[in-house]
Coordinates of C-alpha atoms and ligand atoms in Angstrom, one line a residue:
X1406 CA -19.6 13.9 -1.3
X1407 CA -22.8 16.0 -1.9
X1408 CA -20.8 18.4 -4.1
X1409 CA -19.4 15.5 -6.1
X1410 CA -22.8 13.7 -6.4
X1411 CA -24.3 17.2 -7.6
X1412 CA -21.5 17.7 -10.4
X1413 CA -21.9 14.1 -11.4
X1414 CA -25.5 14.9 -12.1
X1415 CA -25.3 18.4 -13.4
X1416 CA -22.6 17.5 -15.7
X1417 CA -23.8 14.0 -17.0
X1418 CA -21.2 11.6 -15.4
X1419 CA -23.5 9.5 -13.1
X1420 CA -27.2 9.3 -12.5
X1421 CA -29.5 7.4 -10.1
X1422 CA -30.6 4.4 -12.0
X1423 CA -34.4 4.2 -12.8
X1424 CA -34.8 7.7 -11.6
X1425 CA -38.0 8.5 -13.3
X1426 CA -39.7 5.7 -11.3
X1427 CA -38.2 6.7 -7.9
X1428 CA -34.8 5.1 -8.4
X1429 CA -33.6 1.4 -8.0
X1430 CA -31.5 1.4 -4.6
X1431 CA -27.9 0.4 -5.1
X1432 CA -27.9 1.0 -9.0
X1433 CA -26.2 3.8 -11.1
X1434 CA -26.1 4.8 -14.6
X1435 CA -23.0 6.4 -16.3
X1436 CA -23.8 9.2 -18.4
X1437 CA -21.9 10.6 -21.5
X1438 CA -18.9 11.7 -19.5
X1439 CA -19.1 8.9 -16.9
X1440 CA -18.9 6.2 -19.5
X1441 CA -15.7 7.8 -21.2
X1442 CA -14.2 8.2 -17.6
X1443 CA -15.0 4.5 -16.9
X1444 CA -13.8 3.2 -20.3
X1445 CA -10.6 5.2 -19.8
X1446 CA -10.0 3.8 -16.3
X1447 CA -10.5 0.2 -17.8
X1448 CA -8.6 0.7 -20.8
X1449 CA -5.6 1.9 -18.6
X1450 CA -6.0 -1.3 -16.4
X1451 CA -6.3 -3.5 -19.4
X1452 CA -3.1 -1.8 -20.9
X1453 CA -1.1 -2.3 -17.9
X1454 CA -2.2 -6.0 -17.4
X1455 CA -2.5 -7.4 -20.6
X1456 CA -0.7 -5.4 -23.3
X1457 CA 2.3 -4.4 -21.5
X1458 CA 3.0 -8.0 -20.5
X1459 CA 3.5 -11.4 -22.1
X1460 CA 2.3 -13.6 -19.2
X1461 CA -1.4 -12.5 -18.9
X1462 CA -4.3 -13.2 -20.9
X1463 CA -7.6 -11.6 -21.3
X1464 CA -11.1 -13.1 -20.7
X1465 CA -14.8 -12.1 -21.0
X1466 CA -16.9 -14.9 -19.4
X1467 CA -20.6 -15.1 -18.8
X1468 CA -22.2 -13.3 -16.0
X1469 CA -24.8 -16.3 -15.4
X1470 CA -23.0 -19.0 -13.5
X1471 CA -23.6 -22.6 -12.8
X1472 CA -24.8 -23.3 -9.4
X1473 CA -22.2 -25.9 -8.8
X1474 CA -19.6 -23.3 -9.5
X1475 CA -20.6 -21.1 -6.7
X1476 CA -21.4 -24.1 -4.5
X1477 CA -17.8 -25.4 -4.8
X1478 CA -16.2 -22.1 -4.6
X1479 CA -17.8 -21.8 -1.0
X1480 CA -20.1 -18.9 -2.1
X1481 CA -23.3 -20.8 -1.4
X1482 CA -22.2 -21.4 2.4
X1483 CA -20.2 -18.4 3.1
X1484 CA -20.9 -15.6 1.0
X1485 CA -23.1 -13.9 3.5
X1486 CA -23.4 -10.8 5.6
X1487 CA -24.8 -11.0 9.1
X1488 CA -28.5 -9.2 9.1
X1489 CA -30.0 -7.5 12.0
X1490 CA -33.5 -6.0 12.3
X1491 CA -34.5 -3.4 14.6
X1492 CA -37.9 -4.6 16.1
X1493 CA -39.0 -1.0 17.0
X1494 CA -38.4 1.0 13.6
X1495 CA -38.2 -2.1 11.3
X1496 CA -34.9 -0.9 9.7
X1497 CA -32.4 -3.5 8.6
X1498 CA -28.6 -3.3 9.3
X1499 CA -25.4 -5.4 8.8
X1500 CA -23.8 -6.5 12.2
X1501 CA -21.0 -4.0 11.8
X1502 CA -23.4 -1.1 11.6
X1503 CA -24.6 -1.7 15.1
X1504 CA -22.8 0.3 17.8
X1505 CA -23.4 -0.3 21.5
X1506 CA -26.1 -2.9 20.7
X1507 CA -28.5 0.0 19.4
X1508 CA -30.3 0.7 16.4
X1509 CA -28.4 3.5 14.6
X1510 CA -31.8 5.1 13.4
X1511 CA -34.1 5.1 16.3
X1512 CA -31.7 4.1 19.2
X1513 CA -33.8 1.2 20.2
X1514 CA -32.0 -2.0 21.8
X1515 CA -34.8 -4.3 20.7
X1516 CA -32.8 -5.9 18.0
X1517 CA -33.0 -9.4 16.5
X1518 CA -30.0 -11.9 16.8
X1519 CA -27.8 -11.6 13.7
X1520 CA -28.6 -14.1 11.0
X1521 CA -26.7 -15.0 7.9
X1522 CA -28.1 -13.3 4.5
X1523 CA -26.6 -14.7 1.4
X1524 CA -25.5 -11.9 -0.9
X1525 CA -25.9 -13.6 -4.4
X1526 CA -28.5 -13.0 -6.9
X1527 CA -30.4 -15.9 -8.1
X1528 CA -32.4 -15.9 -11.3
X1529 CA -34.4 -18.9 -13.2
X1530 CA -33.2 -20.3 -16.5
X1531 CA -35.9 -20.9 -19.3
X1532 CA -39.6 -20.5 -19.2
X1533 CA -40.4 -22.5 -16.2
X1534 CA -39.7 -21.0 -13.0
X1535 CA -38.6 -23.8 -10.6
X1536 CA -36.2 -24.9 -7.9
X1537 CA -34.1 -26.8 -10.2
X1538 CA -33.6 -24.4 -13.2
X1539 CA -31.6 -21.6 -11.8
X1540 CA -28.3 -19.8 -12.0
X1541 CA -26.7 -17.1 -10.0
X1542 CA -25.5 -13.7 -11.2
X1543 CA -21.7 -13.8 -10.5
X1544 CA -20.7 -12.2 -7.2
X1545 CA -17.3 -11.8 -8.6
X1546 CA -15.6 -12.2 -12.0
X1547 CA -13.1 -14.6 -10.7
X1548 CA -14.8 -17.9 -10.7
X1549 CA -15.1 -18.2 -14.3
X1550 CA -11.5 -17.5 -14.8
X1551 CA -10.9 -20.7 -12.5
X1552 CA -13.4 -22.6 -14.6
X1553 CA -11.7 -21.6 -17.9
X1554 CA -8.2 -22.3 -16.5
X1555 CA -7.6 -25.2 -18.6
X1556 CA -9.2 -23.9 -21.7
X1557 CA -6.7 -21.0 -21.4
X1558 CA -3.7 -23.0 -20.8
X1559 CA -4.8 -25.5 -23.6
X1560 CA -5.1 -22.8 -26.2
X1561 CA -1.8 -20.7 -25.1
X1562 CA 1.5 -21.9 -24.1
X1563 CA 2.1 -20.6 -20.7
X1564 CA 4.1 -22.1 -17.9
X1565 CA 3.8 -20.7 -14.3
X1566 CA 3.7 -17.8 -13.3
X1567 CA 1.0 -16.4 -15.7
X1568 CA -2.3 -14.8 -15.3
X1569 CA -5.7 -14.4 -16.5
X1570 CA -7.6 -10.9 -16.5
X1571 CA -11.3 -10.0 -16.9
X1572 CA -13.2 -6.7 -16.3
X1573 CA -16.8 -7.2 -16.1
X1574 CA -20.0 -6.8 -14.0
X1575 CA -20.8 -8.4 -10.6
X1576 CA -23.8 -8.5 -8.5
X1577 CA -24.1 -8.7 -4.8
X1578 CA -27.5 -8.2 -2.9
X1579 CA -25.9 -5.7 -0.5
X1580 CA -28.1 -5.4 2.6
X1581 CA -27.6 -1.6 2.9
X1582 CA -25.9 0.0 -0.4
X1583 CA -24.7 3.3 0.3
X1584 CA -22.3 6.2 -0.3
X1585 CA -23.2 6.7 -3.9
X1586 CA -21.2 4.6 -6.1
X1587 CA -19.0 3.0 -3.3
X1588 CA -21.3 0.2 -2.2
X1589 CA -23.7 -0.8 -4.8
X1590 CA -25.5 -4.0 -6.0
X1591 CA -24.3 -4.0 -9.5
X1592 CA -20.9 -3.0 -10.1
X1593 CA -17.8 -3.7 -12.3
X1594 CA -14.6 -5.2 -11.2
X1595 CA -11.2 -5.4 -12.7
X1596 CA -9.7 -8.9 -11.5
X1597 CA -6.5 -10.7 -12.4
X1598 CA -5.9 -14.3 -11.3
X1599 CA -2.1 -14.7 -11.3
X1600 CA -1.1 -18.4 -10.9
X1601 CA 2.2 -19.1 -9.4
X1602 CA 4.2 -22.2 -8.0
X1603 CA 3.3 -23.0 -4.5
X1604 CA 5.8 -21.6 -2.3
X1605 CA 6.5 -18.6 -4.6
X1606 CA 3.0 -17.1 -3.6
X1607 CA 4.1 -15.0 -0.8
X1608 CA 6.7 -13.1 -2.7
X1609 CA 4.3 -12.6 -5.7
X1610 CA 1.7 -11.3 -3.2
X1611 CA 4.2 -8.5 -2.1
X1612 CA 5.0 -7.8 -5.9
X1613 CA 1.4 -7.4 -6.7
X1614 CA 0.7 -5.2 -4.0
X1615 CA 3.5 -2.8 -5.1
X1616 CA 2.4 -3.1 -8.8
X1617 CA -1.2 -2.0 -8.0
X1618 CA -0.4 0.7 -5.6
X1619 CA 2.0 2.2 -8.5
X1620 CA -1.0 1.7 -10.8
X1621 CA -3.3 3.6 -8.8
X1622 CA -0.7 6.2 -8.3
X1623 CA -0.6 6.8 -12.1
X1624 CA -4.4 7.2 -12.1
X1625 CA -3.7 10.3 -10.1
X1626 CA -4.2 9.0 -6.6
X1627 CA -1.2 10.1 -5.1
X1628 CA -1.6 11.2 -1.6
X1629 CA -4.4 9.4 -0.3
X1630 CA -3.6 5.8 -0.6
X1631 CA -2.6 3.2 2.0
X1632 CA -2.4 -0.4 2.6
X1633 CA -4.1 -2.7 5.1
X1634 CA -3.4 -6.2 6.1
X1635 CA -6.7 -7.7 6.7
X1636 CA -6.8 -9.4 10.1
X1637 CA -7.0 -13.2 10.2
X1638 CA -10.4 -13.3 11.7
X1639 CA -11.6 -11.0 8.7
X1640 CA -10.3 -13.1 5.8
X1641 CA -12.5 -14.2 3.1
X1642 CA -13.1 -18.0 3.2
X1643 CA -10.5 -18.7 0.5
X1644 CA -7.9 -16.3 1.5
X1645 CA -4.4 -17.1 3.3
X1646 CA -3.7 -13.3 3.4
X1647 CA -5.1 -10.1 2.0
X1648 CA -3.6 -6.7 1.7
X1649 CA -6.4 -4.1 0.9
X1650 CA -5.4 -0.7 -1.0
X1651 CA -7.4 1.9 1.0
X1652 CA -8.4 5.3 -0.3
X1653 CA -9.7 8.4 1.6
X1654 CA -12.9 8.5 0.3
X1655 CA -15.3 11.5 1.3
X1656 CA -17.1 9.3 3.7
X1657 CA -13.9 8.0 5.2
X1658 CA -10.8 5.4 4.5
X1659 CA -12.1 2.4 2.9
X1660 CA -11.1 -0.4 0.5
X1661 CA -10.5 0.3 -3.2
X1662 CA -8.8 -2.9 -4.1
X1663 CA -8.2 -6.1 -2.5
X1664 CA -5.2 -8.2 -3.1
X1665 CA -5.6 -11.7 -1.9
X1666 CA -3.7 -15.0 -1.7
X1667 CA -6.1 -17.4 -2.7
X1668 CA -3.7 -20.2 -2.6
X1669 CA -5.0 -23.4 -4.4
X1670 CA -8.5 -23.2 -2.8
X1671 CA -10.6 -22.5 -6.1
X1672 CA -8.7 -24.6 -8.6
X1673 CA -8.3 -27.4 -6.0
X1674 CA -11.9 -27.4 -5.0
X1675 CA -13.3 -27.3 -8.6
X1676 CA -10.9 -30.0 -9.7
X1677 CA -12.0 -32.2 -6.7
X1678 CA -15.8 -31.7 -7.1
X1679 CA -15.6 -31.9 -10.7
X1680 CA -14.0 -35.4 -10.5
X1681 CA -16.4 -36.5 -7.7
X1682 CA -19.4 -35.6 -9.9
X1683 CA -18.0 -37.6 -12.7
X1684 CA -19.0 -34.8 -14.9
X1685 CA -16.2 -35.8 -17.2
X1686 CA -15.9 -39.3 -16.7
X1687 CA -14.9 -40.6 -19.9
X1688 CA -12.0 -38.1 -20.0
X1689 CA -11.0 -38.8 -16.4
X1690 CA -10.7 -42.5 -17.2
X1691 CA -8.7 -42.0 -20.3
X1692 CA -6.3 -39.5 -19.0
X1693 CA -7.2 -38.5 -15.5
X1694 CA -4.7 -35.4 -15.5
X1695 CA -6.7 -33.7 -18.6
X1696 CA -9.8 -32.9 -16.6
X1697 CA -7.8 -31.2 -13.8
X1698 CA -7.6 -27.6 -13.2
X1699 CA -3.8 -28.1 -13.1
X1700 CA -0.6 -27.6 -15.1
X1701 CA 2.3 -30.0 -15.6
X1702 CA 5.5 -28.9 -14.7
X1703 CA 8.0 -28.9 -17.3
X1704 CA 10.9 -29.3 -14.7
X1705 CA 9.4 -32.2 -12.5
X1706 CA 6.9 -33.6 -14.9
X1707 CA 4.4 -33.6 -12.2
X1708 CA 0.8 -31.9 -12.1
X1709 CA 0.6 -29.0 -9.9
X1710 CA -2.3 -27.1 -8.7
X1711 CA -1.1 -23.5 -8.7
X1712 CA -1.5 -21.0 -6.1
X1713 CA -3.2 -17.8 -6.8
X1714 CA -2.5 -14.3 -6.3
X1715 CA -5.6 -12.0 -6.9
X1716 CA -5.7 -8.2 -7.4
X1717 CA -9.2 -7.4 -7.3
X1718 CA -10.2 -3.7 -8.0
X1719 CA -13.7 -2.0 -8.2
X1720 CA -14.1 0.0 -11.3
X1721 CA -16.7 2.1 -9.6
X1722 CA -14.7 2.8 -6.4
X1723 CA -11.9 3.8 -8.8
X1724 CA -14.3 6.2 -10.6
X1725 CA -15.4 7.6 -7.1
X1726 CA -11.6 7.8 -5.7
X1727 CA -10.5 9.4 -9.1
X1728 CA -13.4 12.1 -8.8
X1729 CA -12.6 12.8 -5.3
X1730 CA -9.0 13.2 -5.8
X1731 CA -9.5 15.5 -9.0
X1732 CA -12.4 17.8 -7.6
X1733 CA -10.8 21.1 -6.5
X1734 CA -12.3 24.4 -5.8
X1735 CA -9.8 26.7 -6.5
X1736 CA -9.4 30.5 -5.6
X1737 CA -8.4 32.4 -8.9
X1738 CA -8.4 35.9 -7.0
X1739 CA -10.1 37.6 -4.3
X1740 CA -13.4 37.5 -6.1
X1741 CA -13.3 34.7 -8.2
X1742 CA -13.1 30.9 -7.6
X1743 CA -13.6 27.9 -10.2
X1744 CA -14.4 24.4 -9.8
X1745 CA -11.8 22.2 -11.8
X1746 CA -11.6 18.4 -12.0
X1747 CA -7.8 17.8 -12.3
X1748 CA -8.1 14.6 -13.7
X1749 CA -4.9 12.7 -15.4
X1750 CA -5.1 13.3 -19.0
X1751 CA -5.5 9.8 -19.8
X1752 CA -8.6 9.6 -18.0
X1753 CA -10.4 12.7 -19.1
X1754 CA -13.8 12.0 -20.7
X1755 CA -13.1 14.9 -23.4
X1756 CA -9.4 15.4 -24.2
X1757 CA -10.0 18.6 -26.5
X1758 CA -12.9 21.0 -26.7
X1759 CA -12.9 23.3 -29.9
X1760 CA -14.6 26.5 -29.2
X1761 CA -15.5 29.0 -32.1
X1762 CA -15.3 32.4 -31.1
X1763 CA -18.6 33.5 -32.7
X1764 CA -21.5 31.0 -32.6
X1765 CA -23.1 32.4 -35.9
X1766 CA -20.0 33.2 -38.0
X1767 CA -20.2 30.4 -40.7
X1768 CA -16.5 30.8 -41.7
X1769 CA -15.2 30.3 -38.0
X1770 CA -17.6 27.4 -37.3
X1771 CA -16.7 25.4 -40.6
X1772 CA -13.2 26.0 -39.9
X1773 CA -13.8 24.6 -36.1
X1774 CA -15.6 21.6 -37.5
X1775 CA -12.6 20.9 -40.0
X1776 CA -10.3 21.1 -37.2
X1777 CA -12.5 18.9 -34.8
X1778 CA -12.7 16.1 -37.5
X1779 CA -8.9 16.1 -38.1
X1780 CA -8.0 15.9 -34.5
X1781 CA -10.7 13.3 -33.9
X1782 CA -9.1 11.2 -36.5
X1783 CA -5.7 11.4 -34.8
X1784 CA -6.6 9.3 -32.0
X1785 CA -6.2 11.6 -28.9
X1786 CA -9.5 10.3 -27.6
X1787 CA -12.9 12.4 -27.8
X1788 CA -12.4 15.9 -29.3
X1789 CA -15.8 17.8 -29.2
X1790 CA -17.1 21.0 -30.7
X1791 CA -18.3 23.4 -28.4
X1792 CA -20.4 25.8 -30.3
X1793 CA -22.0 28.0 -27.4
X1794 CA -20.8 31.4 -28.4
X1795 CA -19.5 32.1 -25.1
X1796 CA -16.0 31.3 -24.4
X1797 CA -15.8 32.0 -20.5
X1798 CA -19.0 29.8 -20.1
X1799 CA -17.2 27.0 -22.1
X1800 CA -14.1 27.4 -20.2
X1801 CA -16.0 26.9 -16.9
X1802 CA -17.7 24.0 -18.1
X1803 CA -14.6 22.3 -19.4
X1804 CA -12.6 23.0 -16.1
X1805 CA -15.6 21.3 -14.3
X1806 CA -15.4 18.2 -16.3
X1807 CA -11.8 18.0 -16.4
X1808 CA -10.9 18.7 -20.2
X1809 CA -7.4 19.2 -20.4
X1810 CA -7.2 21.5 -23.4
X1811 CA -9.7 24.0 -24.9
X1812 CA -8.8 25.3 -28.2
X1813 CA -10.4 28.7 -29.7
X1814 CA -10.9 29.4 -33.2
X1815 CA -11.2 33.1 -34.1
X1816 CA -10.3 35.6 -36.9
X1817 CA -6.7 34.9 -36.6
X1818 CA -7.5 31.3 -37.4
X1819 CA -8.8 32.4 -40.8
X1820 CA -6.3 35.2 -41.3
X1821 CA -3.1 33.8 -40.0
X1822 CA -3.9 29.9 -39.5
X1823 CA -3.2 30.2 -35.8
X1824 CA -5.5 28.9 -32.7
X1825 CA -5.3 29.4 -29.1
X1826 CA -4.7 26.7 -26.7
X1827 CA -5.7 26.9 -23.2
X1828 CA -4.3 24.5 -20.5
X1829 CA -7.0 23.4 -17.9
X1830 CA -4.7 23.6 -14.7
X1831 CA -2.5 26.7 -15.4
X1832 CA -5.0 28.6 -17.5
X1833 CA -2.1 29.6 -19.6
X1834 CA -2.8 30.4 -23.2
X1835 CA -0.5 29.9 -26.3
X1836 CA -0.8 30.4 -29.9
X1837 CA -0.1 27.5 -32.3
X1838 CA -0.2 27.3 -35.9
X1839 CA -2.9 24.9 -37.1
X1840 CA -0.2 22.8 -39.2
X1841 CA 1.7 22.3 -35.8
X1842 CA -1.5 21.6 -33.8
X1843 CA -1.3 17.8 -34.0
X1844 CA 2.4 17.6 -33.0
X1845 CA 1.9 20.0 -30.1
X1846 CA -1.2 17.9 -28.8
X1847 CA 0.9 14.7 -29.0
X1848 CA 3.3 16.2 -26.8
X1849 CA 0.8 17.2 -24.3
X1850 CA -1.0 13.8 -24.2
X1851 CA 2.1 11.9 -24.4
Ligands
LIG968 N1 -12.6 -11.9 -6.3 C1 -12.4 -11.2 -4.9 C2 -13.4 -10.1 -4.7 O1 -14.5 -10.1 -5.3 P1 -14.0 -8.3 -3.0 O2 -13.0 -7.7 -1.9 O3 -15.3 -8.8 -2.3 O4 -13.1 -9.5 -3.5 C3 -13.0 -6.7 -4.8 O5 -14.4 -7.3 -3.9 C4 -13.2 -5.4 -5.2 O6 -14.5 -5.2 -5.8 C5 -13.4 -4.5 -3.8 O7 -12.1 -4.1 -3.5 C6 -14.3 -3.3 -4.4 O8 -13.6 -2.4 -5.1 C7 -15.2 -3.9 -5.3 N2 -16.5 -4.1 -4.6 C8 -16.8 -5.1 -3.9 N3 -18.3 -5.1 -3.4 C9 -18.7 -4.0 -4.1 C10 -19.9 -3.3 -4.1 N4 -21.0 -3.5 -3.3 N5 -20.0 -2.0 -4.7 C11 -18.9 -1.5 -5.4 N6 -17.9 -2.2 -5.4 C12 -17.6 -3.4 -4.6

C-alpha cells in the first residue's frame, strides 16, 4: 500500500485532500492522471450498463436529499455503526475493531458500551440554521433512483425487467476512515437498481453476480476476485440476500461491490408513506395507482411493486483495486528493474505519449506536435507530447503511469516518414509509417 500511495502522489493520481492545511481525514483529490483513470472506469461501467443494453436507463439525481426519503428508506433509524470509546486513551472505534475487549491502541479494557452512531451527513437549507430546514447528503445514490421510478417509467416505455443506473457521489461520516481511498467519507458509487417481477428475483440476483464478476475481470482484476454470501445477521435492513464481490486489496480481502436483493422494501415503503403523508392527495383520490411507485402488468393488468436487484460498486475501491492489480515491480536483467502499471488499455489515463528525440530541434518538435494533434482528434483518448529530451526517462515515467504506447519522433520521421512505437508491457519496438499510424493504433486499442 505504501508504494502505491507514494506512486499516486509522485505521479499525480491521488492527493490527500486539503493537504496544505493538514489534510481533511477521509477525503482525497484525484489529480491529472487519477481523474482520467476514474473517468475511464466510469465510462466502461456506463457503456456496459446503459449503452450496450436496451433495458437500462441512466439518471443523475441530486445529492441533497429530503429527510423523508431517508426516513422511510430506513436510514434514519438503522444506518448506524456501533461506536466505542476508550476511556484511557480517548481513541474511538467501531465495535468490529475491538478484539478481546481491549483498545487496539493502548490495550486498555476500559471501554464504553457500544452506542449507535448515524453515518449520514446533515446540512441546513437556506440562510437560517434550524432543526426544520435540513437535508441529508445522500449516503447511497440508490434512493433517488427509487423516488424517480415513476418519472422514468412515465417517460420511457419499459416493462419488467428493466433498470435505472446512476454514478455519483455518496457521503458517510465513517467513524474511522482508513486504508487510503478504501474507506472514505466522500466517495463515488456506480449503482444499478434492476426492477424485476417478484418471484424472478433470485434468478436475476444470480445473473447479476455473474455479469458483475465478468465486468470486473474485464477491468483487469482476473486473479484476485471472490464472491462471498453475506451472513443473514449481517445483511442491511433492506436486503433479503447479498453477495459481495471481494478483492484482495493490499490491506486484506475486502468488499469491492455488493449485489443485494432489496426486494420491494424501498418502493413499497415510499409508496406507503407517501400515501399516508397525503403528499399527493389529489392524485391519490383521482387515480390511486398513479401516485404509486409501481408498474401495471400488461399480462394481469394488476399493479405490481417490483423487486429490486442492486449491484452497487464503489468507484474509489475500483480505482484502488485496479492500481493494486496493475502495479508491477519487474526485473529486466540482473542489474535493472522497472515499475510498470499494467493497466488495461481502455483504463490507461494516457493512451499514447509522443516523444521527440531532440528537445530543441524545431523540425522534430513541430512534427511531433502535428502527429499529436492528428492522433488526439482520432478519439483514442488522451495523447500527450512529452518533450523532455530524454527518451529513457520518458519511457520510465510512462511505464509507471501505465501508458500503453510511446512513439518516438526522430530524424527518420523527417526523412522517411516513419516513427518508432514502443509497447509498455513487452518493451518491443516497431517502425511504423506515419501514414499507417492511426490504423496501427486502432488495431492496438481495439
Ligand atoms: N446502495 C447500496 C449500498 O450503498 P454498500 O455496500 O453500503 O451498499 C456499496 O455500498 C459500495 O460502495 C461498496 O461495495 C463500496 O465499494 C462502496 N463504499 C461504501 N462505503 C464506502 C466508503 N466509506 N468508502 C469508499 N467506498 C465505499
